[in-house]
Amino acid sequence: MSESSNHENVVSLRTERDVKATQGREPQAVLARMPAAMHLLREKARQTLQGLLRSLFDKADDALFELADQATNNHEQNLYFDSMRQVRLHRKDTESAFFQHIDVNFARLMDSGAFPEASAEEAPASLDNLSLVGNEELEEMVASETMVNRANEQFAERVQHLTLRIDHLVPIKVYQKNNPVGCDAVCAAFIEASGDIDIDVKARLVLLKLFDRAVMCQLGELYDQLNQHLIEANILPSLRGGVGARGVKPTASRRTAQSETHEASGNESPVADENAEQLLGTLRELLKAQGAGAAQTHAAAAVGPSLSSQDLLSILTLAQQRSAPQTERAHTVSAEDIKSQVGHLLARGGAGERQINDIDEDVINLVSMMFEFILDDRSLASPMKALLARLQIPMIKVAIADKSFFGKGGHPARRLLNEMATAALGWQDSGEENRGKDMLYRQIDQTVGKVLSDFSKDVAIFDALLLEFRAFQEKDKRRAKILEQRTIDAEDGKAKSQRARAEVDAALEEITAGVELPSAAAELLASAWSNVLFITCLKQGPDSETFAQQLQAGRELVWSATAPMTGDNRQKLLKLVPRLLAQLRGGLEDIAFNPYQMGQLFKALEKLHLDILRSKVKAEAPVPLVEAPAVPASSMSEAEAVVPESPVADIEAPAVVGQAGLEVGAASSDVANEELGERTEEDDIDGQHLALVSNLTQGSWFEMSSAAGETYRCRLAAIIKPTGKYIFVNRTGMKVAEEDKPGLARALKEGRIRVLDDGMLFDRALESVIGSLRQPRGKRGG
């Protein structure tokens, strides 16, 4: 920046308040309180933004270098070269600071006091207040506000939908400016994060233009992904306008049910509460239409004095505490049984003639129906469903105390139930004796027990238990993630190794096709040089320059051992041999090849070349190329063999003159045969199930049945692209299954694998109740 921007009367775009806001402050403690859907949203946004920032900095390097190359004088050229160096040096710090700002923005939605925004007195300068802004920072400000305004206009509907859905999940009101992944927040985070890069204003404007193209203009796809993620989590699914969701659209009845469930969201405003309470009215009307409401129950019965909701809560608390010691038997208490318990307790207190009022009775019926769905849900193991079913009376109490409960997606009681159900999705029952030793089972059991013993009327207990359970989950996930990553890395490494070996075998088969290679050259090529090619192919790829140079050395070795010694060829061989031997020796030393074995191989090769030059070599029978031994990881040196331009550049692979002299390419042939077999297998499977496999996403949970009939739960951890393998792990991150695409399609077709529904349990239960009540009476339960 020039001296003018440091003038004492200039207002900085990066205020001291913004710097201090994040110094020594970590938002992770606040972020831990976010709902599960928000955690996943933050992770998805982070992954996408990391890719966009990577693209930005790669392009910045090229752009600044090109500007330096086109500079008309040394001063300008040095300016761009210095800027390029500064951007490189600060790249990691800028990315880290960028995501720190994004995390702070997320944290503010949970606790605005933890990371307060700027006050009116210390607010950053804007285009509405430019009297003290320097010319250079004014250019930067104009550029940033222009890109933000353009992005907000371009992605208006998508940002609006995302903002409404986030607002549904958090306690702080969310709007365009404080949406943590909105256009304003993303641009501001980059401006702040890149503030420590000391570059000239010309270079900074170039960086901002690249940020606009590489990041801001690409945010539309990010918003589509995040909206779709929240739609799949049943967060305001009816807001579908122009979001561009790529999933299967729900049926009209399902959309209506989801809309009724979620549109009356958990905002704290009176209007939101009123809308949420309307859902209960709709549900009661559906109950009445089905003949299951309180009005029909009381129609033929004498109606006594009405029992107040507060008195009913006190009686239910007694019933709840009586149920606390219950064991793991999977059952729910029917609505009639609960009302019978209430009547019995009233009678014992001398108030048996009092009746539950119509609204509270309908609430009891609705919650009981929801828990019937939970016990029928096949996505959870029976012991886990038994634990969660014990929360039926507490949930009835919450719904009676807060009539807007059914429409509040962010209610802590709902969030706790959803969080425990999501954690239990991959839980595998190992028998009654081992359940007490399982950490997750014990944690859920303890959490349910605390609700039953401690919950009276204060719903704050659900918030406290939710934080406690999430802290447990974070530790559990970290342990599983480490093991899972090791599994994925091992599978990925194995796949790359197989592909590299196949590439090398195919290349060697090509350069030795149709020749009878003498044993000295064949052994060196098979047992030594193939390892050099393998390691280079593994590390740099088959299209790398180094691999091409090493493969050319292999061609030259074959030519040197098989070419007829005419006058020209003799001169070429004399020039070639010293350089070829040096190149072969250098390549083998780079992979730490056995020195004694290498000495023996080169002695045999030198003797072969001398015999050829003296025309003493005799035709030998074809010598098979044995498979090269595995190379230890310690031999993989980072050094690269630098090969000078060949003096015999016109040497090509020998023409095919008959039966191949070397049997190479076994691995590549096997791979080809496997791929051919795979295509044949796919032909036998209908396209519908293959399409289902293609749409499987990482992180999805499944229930699988083995050939022996054993059933287990697993998650799709990775799809290894080089081999097409689908890797499945259990809840602890340990690999439990490996399948290819045809195998998975066949398993789906035969019913040996089933996708588990990982949607919010409470929300799915409520949606099921609404769908059930909407059916004609004769079809219910069918």
Short mmCIF file of N, CA and C in Angstrom, two decimals, residues 379-505:
data_model
loop_
_atom_site.label_atom_id
_atom_site.label_comp_id
_atom_site.label_asym_id
_atom_site.label_seq_id
_atom_site.Cartn_x
_atom_site.Cartn_y
_atom_site.Cartn_z
N SER A 379 -35.30 -47.99 11.06
CA SER A 379 -33.96 -47.41 10.98
C SER A 379 -33.19 -47.51 12.29
N LEU A 380 -33.87 -47.83 13.39
CA LEU A 380 -33.21 -47.93 14.69
C LEU A 380 -33.31 -49.36 15.22
N ALA A 381 -32.26 -49.78 15.93
CA ALA A 381 -32.28 -51.09 16.57
C ALA A 381 -33.29 -51.09 17.72
N SER A 382 -33.88 -52.25 17.98
CA SER A 382 -34.95 -52.34 18.98
C SER A 382 -34.54 -51.84 20.37
N PRO A 383 -33.36 -52.18 20.88
CA PRO A 383 -32.99 -51.67 22.21
C PRO A 383 -32.92 -50.14 22.26
N MET A 384 -32.48 -49.52 21.17
CA MET A 384 -32.42 -48.06 21.13
C MET A 384 -33.83 -47.47 21.07
N LYS A 385 -34.71 -48.09 20.31
CA LYS A 385 -36.10 -47.61 20.26
C LYS A 385 -36.76 -47.72 21.63
N ALA A 386 -36.40 -48.79 22.38
CA ALA A 386 -36.97 -48.96 23.71
C ALA A 386 -36.54 -47.82 24.64
N LEU A 387 -35.25 -47.42 24.53
CA LEU A 387 -34.78 -46.31 25.36
C LEU A 387 -35.50 -45.02 25.02
N LEU A 388 -35.60 -44.71 23.72
CA LEU A 388 -36.23 -43.45 23.30
C LEU A 388 -37.72 -43.44 23.60
N ALA A 389 -38.35 -44.61 23.58
CA ALA A 389 -39.79 -44.67 23.85
C ALA A 389 -40.11 -44.24 25.27
N ARG A 390 -39.14 -44.31 26.17
CA ARG A 390 -39.38 -43.91 27.56
C ARG A 390 -39.54 -42.40 27.70
N LEU A 391 -39.24 -41.65 26.63
CA LEU A 391 -39.40 -40.20 26.65
C LEU A 391 -40.82 -39.76 26.30
N GLN A 392 -41.73 -40.71 26.15
CA GLN A 392 -43.10 -40.38 25.70
C GLN A 392 -43.80 -39.42 26.65
N ILE A 393 -43.81 -39.71 27.94
CA ILE A 393 -44.52 -38.84 28.89
C ILE A 393 -43.84 -37.47 28.99
N PRO A 394 -42.49 -37.39 29.08
CA PRO A 394 -41.87 -36.05 29.06
C PRO A 394 -42.24 -35.25 27.83
N MET A 395 -42.31 -35.88 26.66
CA MET A 395 -42.67 -35.16 25.44
C MET A 395 -44.13 -34.69 25.48
N ILE A 396 -44.99 -35.50 26.09
CA ILE A 396 -46.38 -35.08 26.25
C ILE A 396 -46.44 -33.85 27.15
N LYS A 397 -45.67 -33.85 28.22
CA LYS A 397 -45.64 -32.70 29.12
C LYS A 397 -45.17 -31.43 28.41
N VAL A 398 -44.10 -31.59 27.59
CA VAL A 398 -43.58 -30.42 26.86
C VAL A 398 -44.64 -29.89 25.91
N ALA A 399 -45.35 -30.78 25.21
CA ALA A 399 -46.36 -30.36 24.24
C ALA A 399 -47.57 -29.72 24.92
N ILE A 400 -47.92 -30.18 26.12
CA ILE A 400 -49.03 -29.58 26.85
C ILE A 400 -48.65 -28.18 27.36
N ALA A 401 -47.41 -28.06 27.85
CA ALA A 401 -46.96 -26.77 28.39
C ALA A 401 -46.76 -25.73 27.30
N ASP A 402 -46.38 -26.16 26.11
CA ASP A 402 -46.10 -25.24 25.00
C ASP A 402 -46.90 -25.71 23.79
N LYS A 403 -48.05 -25.06 23.56
CA LYS A 403 -48.95 -25.50 22.49
C LYS A 403 -48.36 -25.29 21.09
N SER A 404 -47.26 -24.53 20.99
CA SER A 404 -46.61 -24.35 19.68
C SER A 404 -45.50 -25.36 19.45
N PHE A 405 -45.39 -26.35 20.35
CA PHE A 405 -44.29 -27.32 20.33
C PHE A 405 -44.19 -28.06 19.00
N PHE A 406 -45.33 -28.48 18.43
CA PHE A 406 -45.31 -29.27 17.20
C PHE A 406 -44.73 -28.49 16.02
N GLY A 407 -44.81 -27.18 16.07
CA GLY A 407 -44.31 -26.36 14.96
C GLY A 407 -42.95 -25.75 15.21
N LYS A 408 -42.32 -26.05 16.35
CA LYS A 408 -41.02 -25.46 16.68
C LYS A 408 -39.90 -26.45 16.38
N GLY A 409 -39.33 -26.31 15.20
CA GLY A 409 -38.26 -27.23 14.83
C GLY A 409 -37.03 -27.14 15.71
N GLY A 410 -36.79 -25.97 16.31
CA GLY A 410 -35.60 -25.78 17.12
C GLY A 410 -35.82 -25.99 18.60
N HIS A 411 -36.96 -26.55 19.00
CA HIS A 411 -37.23 -26.75 20.43
C HIS A 411 -36.19 -27.73 21.01
N PRO A 412 -35.60 -27.41 22.18
CA PRO A 412 -34.52 -28.26 22.71
C PRO A 412 -34.93 -29.70 22.96
N ALA A 413 -36.20 -29.95 23.33
CA ALA A 413 -36.65 -31.33 23.56
C ALA A 413 -36.63 -32.12 22.26
N ARG A 414 -37.10 -31.50 21.19
CA ARG A 414 -37.06 -32.15 19.87
C ARG A 414 -35.64 -32.38 19.42
N ARG A 415 -34.79 -31.37 19.62
CA ARG A 415 -33.40 -31.49 19.18
C ARG A 415 -32.67 -32.60 19.92
N LEU A 416 -32.94 -32.75 21.22
CA LEU A 416 -32.30 -33.82 21.99
C LEU A 416 -32.73 -35.19 21.47
N LEU A 417 -34.04 -35.36 21.23
CA LEU A 417 -34.54 -36.63 20.71
C LEU A 417 -33.92 -36.92 19.34
N ASN A 418 -33.90 -35.91 18.47
CA ASN A 418 -33.33 -36.09 17.14
C ASN A 418 -31.85 -36.43 17.20
N GLU A 419 -31.12 -35.77 18.09
CA GLU A 419 -29.68 -35.98 18.20
C GLU A 419 -29.36 -37.40 18.66
N MET A 420 -30.09 -37.87 19.64
CA MET A 420 -29.86 -39.24 20.13
C MET A 420 -30.24 -40.27 19.07
N ALA A 421 -31.33 -40.03 18.36
CA ALA A 421 -31.75 -40.97 17.31
C ALA A 421 -30.74 -41.01 16.18
N THR A 422 -30.20 -39.85 15.80
CA THR A 422 -29.20 -39.80 14.73
C THR A 422 -27.94 -40.56 15.15
N ALA A 423 -27.52 -40.37 16.40
CA ALA A 423 -26.33 -41.07 16.90
C ALA A 423 -26.56 -42.58 16.94
N ALA A 424 -27.80 -42.99 17.23
CA ALA A 424 -28.11 -44.42 17.36
C ALA A 424 -28.31 -45.11 16.03
N LEU A 425 -28.31 -44.35 14.94
CA LEU A 425 -28.61 -44.93 13.62
C LEU A 425 -27.67 -46.06 13.27
N GLY A 426 -26.38 -45.89 13.55
CA GLY A 426 -25.41 -46.92 13.18
C GLY A 426 -25.08 -47.88 14.31
N TRP A 427 -25.84 -47.81 15.40
CA TRP A 427 -25.55 -48.67 16.56
C TRP A 427 -25.95 -50.10 16.28
N GLN A 428 -25.04 -51.02 16.60
CA GLN A 428 -25.25 -52.44 16.35
C GLN A 428 -25.46 -53.14 17.69
N ASP A 429 -26.55 -53.85 17.83
CA ASP A 429 -26.83 -54.56 19.08
C ASP A 429 -25.95 -55.80 19.17
N SER A 430 -25.14 -55.87 20.22
CA SER A 430 -24.24 -57.01 20.38
C SER A 430 -24.71 -57.95 21.49
N GLY A 431 -25.97 -57.87 21.85
CA GLY A 431 -26.51 -58.76 22.87
C GLY A 431 -26.72 -58.07 24.19
N GLU A 432 -27.64 -58.58 24.96
CA GLU A 432 -28.03 -57.93 26.22
C GLU A 432 -26.85 -57.82 27.19
N GLU A 433 -25.97 -58.83 27.20
CA GLU A 433 -24.85 -58.82 28.14
C GLU A 433 -23.86 -57.71 27.83
N ASN A 434 -23.70 -57.36 26.55
CA ASN A 434 -22.70 -56.37 26.15
C ASN A 434 -23.22 -54.95 26.07
N ARG A 435 -24.55 -54.76 26.17
CA ARG A 435 -25.10 -53.41 26.02
C ARG A 435 -24.58 -52.48 27.10
N GLY A 436 -24.48 -52.98 28.31
CA GLY A 436 -24.02 -52.14 29.40
C GLY A 436 -22.59 -51.67 29.23
N LYS A 437 -21.81 -52.36 28.38
CA LYS A 437 -20.42 -51.97 28.14
C LYS A 437 -20.30 -51.00 26.98
N ASP A 438 -21.36 -50.87 26.19
CA ASP A 438 -21.31 -49.99 25.01
C ASP A 438 -21.47 -48.53 25.45
N MET A 439 -20.52 -47.68 25.05
CA MET A 439 -20.50 -46.28 25.52
C MET A 439 -21.71 -45.50 25.04
N LEU A 440 -22.11 -45.68 23.77
CA LEU A 440 -23.25 -44.93 23.25
C LEU A 440 -24.54 -45.34 23.94
N TYR A 441 -24.72 -46.64 24.09
CA TYR A 441 -25.93 -47.13 24.74
C TYR A 441 -26.03 -46.58 26.17
N ARG A 442 -24.90 -46.62 26.88
CA ARG A 442 -24.90 -46.11 28.25
C ARG A 442 -25.20 -44.61 28.30
N GLN A 443 -24.64 -43.85 27.34
CA GLN A 443 -24.85 -42.41 27.34
C GLN A 443 -26.33 -42.07 27.09
N ILE A 444 -26.94 -42.74 26.12
CA ILE A 444 -28.36 -42.49 25.83
C ILE A 444 -29.22 -42.93 27.01
N ASP A 445 -28.87 -44.07 27.60
CA ASP A 445 -29.61 -44.55 28.77
C ASP A 445 -29.53 -43.56 29.92
N GLN A 446 -28.34 -43.02 30.16
CA GLN A 446 -28.18 -42.04 31.24
C GLN A 446 -28.94 -40.76 30.94
N THR A 447 -28.91 -40.31 29.66
CA THR A 447 -29.61 -39.08 29.28
C THR A 447 -31.11 -39.23 29.47
N VAL A 448 -31.67 -40.34 29.02
CA VAL A 448 -33.10 -40.59 29.19
C VAL A 448 -33.44 -40.67 30.68
N GLY A 449 -32.57 -41.34 31.45
CA GLY A 449 -32.82 -41.45 32.88
C GLY A 449 -32.85 -40.10 33.58
N LYS A 450 -31.97 -39.18 33.17
CA LYS A 450 -31.96 -37.84 33.78
C LYS A 450 -33.23 -37.07 33.44
N VAL A 451 -33.72 -37.24 32.22
CA VAL A 451 -34.98 -36.57 31.85
C VAL A 451 -36.11 -37.08 32.73
N LEU A 452 -36.20 -38.40 32.89
CA LEU A 452 -37.30 -38.98 33.65
C LEU A 452 -37.23 -38.61 35.13
N SER A 453 -36.02 -38.52 35.66
CA SER A 453 -35.91 -38.26 37.10
C SER A 453 -35.91 -36.78 37.44
N ASP A 454 -35.41 -35.92 36.52
CA ASP A 454 -35.20 -34.51 36.86
C ASP A 454 -36.15 -33.53 36.19
N PHE A 455 -36.77 -33.91 35.08
CA PHE A 455 -37.61 -32.96 34.35
C PHE A 455 -38.98 -32.82 35.01
N SER A 456 -39.28 -31.59 35.40
CA SER A 456 -40.61 -31.30 35.94
C SER A 456 -41.34 -30.35 34.99
N LYS A 457 -40.90 -29.08 34.96
CA LYS A 457 -41.53 -28.11 34.07
C LYS A 457 -40.50 -27.27 33.29
N ASP A 458 -39.27 -27.20 33.79
CA ASP A 458 -38.25 -26.34 33.19
C ASP A 458 -37.59 -27.06 32.02
N VAL A 459 -37.84 -26.56 30.79
CA VAL A 459 -37.28 -27.22 29.60
C VAL A 459 -35.79 -26.94 29.44
N ALA A 460 -35.21 -26.11 30.32
CA ALA A 460 -33.77 -25.84 30.22
C ALA A 460 -32.95 -27.11 30.40
N ILE A 461 -33.53 -28.13 31.05
CA ILE A 461 -32.81 -29.38 31.24
C ILE A 461 -32.47 -30.04 29.90
N PHE A 462 -33.33 -29.84 28.90
CA PHE A 462 -33.07 -30.43 27.59
C PHE A 462 -31.86 -29.76 26.92
N ASP A 463 -31.73 -28.44 27.09
CA ASP A 463 -30.56 -27.74 26.55
C ASP A 463 -29.28 -28.26 27.20
N ALA A 464 -29.29 -28.40 28.52
CA ALA A 464 -28.11 -28.87 29.23
C ALA A 464 -27.73 -30.29 28.81
N LEU A 465 -28.73 -31.16 28.71
CA LEU A 465 -28.47 -32.54 28.31
C LEU A 465 -28.02 -32.63 26.86
N LEU A 466 -28.54 -31.73 26.02
CA LEU A 466 -28.13 -31.71 24.61
C LEU A 466 -26.65 -31.35 24.49
N LEU A 467 -26.21 -30.35 25.24
CA LEU A 467 -24.78 -29.98 25.22
C LEU A 467 -23.92 -31.12 25.72
N GLU A 468 -24.36 -31.76 26.76
CA GLU A 468 -23.61 -32.89 27.32
C GLU A 468 -23.51 -34.04 26.32
N PHE A 469 -24.64 -34.33 25.66
CA PHE A 469 -24.64 -35.43 24.69
C PHE A 469 -23.78 -35.11 23.48
N ARG A 470 -23.82 -33.85 23.04
CA ARG A 470 -23.00 -33.46 21.88
C ARG A 470 -21.52 -33.52 22.21
N ALA A 471 -21.15 -33.16 23.42
CA ALA A 471 -19.74 -33.26 23.82
C ALA A 471 -19.29 -34.72 23.76
N PHE A 472 -20.14 -35.63 24.22
CA PHE A 472 -19.83 -37.06 24.13
C PHE A 472 -19.68 -37.49 22.67
N GLN A 473 -20.62 -37.01 21.84
CA GLN A 473 -20.61 -37.39 20.43
C GLN A 473 -19.34 -36.91 19.71
N GLU A 474 -18.89 -35.70 20.04
CA GLU A 474 -17.69 -35.16 19.40
C GLU A 474 -16.48 -36.05 19.69
N LYS A 475 -16.34 -36.47 20.93
CA LYS A 475 -15.22 -37.36 21.28
C LYS A 475 -15.34 -38.68 20.54
N ASP A 476 -16.55 -39.21 20.51
CA ASP A 476 -16.79 -40.49 19.85
C ASP A 476 -16.49 -40.40 18.36
N LYS A 477 -16.92 -39.29 17.75
CA LYS A 477 -16.70 -39.12 16.31
C LYS A 477 -15.22 -38.94 15.99
N ARG A 478 -14.49 -38.23 16.86
CA ARG A 478 -13.06 -38.03 16.61
C ARG A 478 -12.32 -39.36 16.60
N ARG A 479 -12.65 -40.21 17.57
CA ARG A 479 -12.00 -41.54 17.60
C ARG A 479 -12.31 -42.33 16.33
N ALA A 480 -13.58 -42.33 15.95
CA ALA A 480 -14.00 -43.09 14.77
C ALA A 480 -13.38 -42.51 13.50
N LYS A 481 -13.26 -41.17 13.44
CA LYS A 481 -12.73 -40.52 12.25
C LYS A 481 -11.29 -40.91 11.98
N ILE A 482 -10.50 -41.04 13.06
CA ILE A 482 -9.09 -41.41 12.89
C ILE A 482 -8.99 -42.80 12.27
N LEU A 483 -9.72 -43.76 12.82
CA LEU A 483 -9.68 -45.12 12.30
C LEU A 483 -10.24 -45.18 10.88
N GLU A 484 -11.32 -44.44 10.64
CA GLU A 484 -11.92 -44.43 9.30
C GLU A 484 -10.95 -43.86 8.27
N GLN A 485 -10.24 -42.79 8.63
CA GLN A 485 -9.31 -42.19 7.68
C GLN A 485 -8.17 -43.14 7.36
N ARG A 486 -7.72 -43.88 8.37
CA ARG A 486 -6.67 -44.88 8.12
C ARG A 486 -7.17 -45.95 7.16
N THR A 487 -8.41 -46.36 7.36
CA THR A 487 -9.01 -47.36 6.46
C THR A 487 -9.08 -46.85 5.03
N ILE A 488 -9.56 -45.61 4.88
CA ILE A 488 -9.70 -45.03 3.54
C ILE A 488 -8.33 -44.86 2.88
N ASP A 489 -7.36 -44.36 3.66
CA ASP A 489 -6.01 -44.17 3.11
C ASP A 489 -5.41 -45.49 2.64
N ALA A 490 -5.62 -46.55 3.44
CA ALA A 490 -5.09 -47.86 3.07
C ALA A 490 -5.74 -48.37 1.79
N GLU A 491 -7.06 -48.21 1.69
CA GLU A 491 -7.77 -48.67 0.48
C GLU A 491 -7.38 -47.85 -0.74
N ASP A 492 -7.24 -46.55 -0.54
CA ASP A 492 -6.84 -45.68 -1.64
C ASP A 492 -5.44 -46.02 -2.11
N GLY A 493 -4.54 -46.26 -1.13
CA GLY A 493 -3.17 -46.64 -1.49
C GLY A 493 -3.12 -47.96 -2.24
N LYS A 494 -3.94 -48.91 -1.79
CA LYS A 494 -3.97 -50.21 -2.46
C LYS A 494 -4.47 -50.08 -3.89
N ALA A 495 -5.50 -49.26 -4.08
CA ALA A 495 -6.05 -49.05 -5.42
C ALA A 495 -5.03 -48.38 -6.34
N LYS A 496 -4.36 -47.36 -5.82
CA LYS A 496 -3.35 -46.67 -6.64
C LYS A 496 -2.20 -47.62 -6.99
N SER A 497 -1.82 -48.45 -6.02
CA SER A 497 -0.74 -49.40 -6.26
C SER A 497 -1.12 -50.39 -7.35
N GLN A 498 -2.36 -50.88 -7.29
CA GLN A 498 -2.81 -51.83 -8.32
C GLN A 498 -2.82 -51.19 -9.70
N ARG A 499 -3.29 -49.96 -9.77
CA ARG A 499 -3.34 -49.27 -11.05
C ARG A 499 -1.93 -49.00 -11.58
N ALA A 500 -1.04 -48.58 -10.67
CA ALA A 500 0.33 -48.28 -11.10
C ALA A 500 1.00 -49.55 -11.61
N ARG A 501 0.81 -50.68 -10.92
CA ARG A 501 1.42 -51.94 -11.38
C ARG A 501 0.86 -52.34 -12.74
N ALA A 502 -0.46 -52.15 -12.93
CA ALA A 502 -1.06 -52.48 -14.22
C ALA A 502 -0.51 -51.59 -15.33
N GLU A 503 -0.34 -50.29 -15.04
CA GLU A 503 0.22 -49.37 -16.04
C GLU A 503 1.63 -49.79 -16.43
N VAL A 504 2.45 -50.14 -15.43
CA VAL A 504 3.84 -50.53 -15.71
C VAL A 504 3.88 -51.82 -16.51
N ASP A 505 3.07 -52.81 -16.11
CA ASP A 505 3.06 -54.07 -16.84
C ASP A 505 2.63 -53.88 -18.29
#
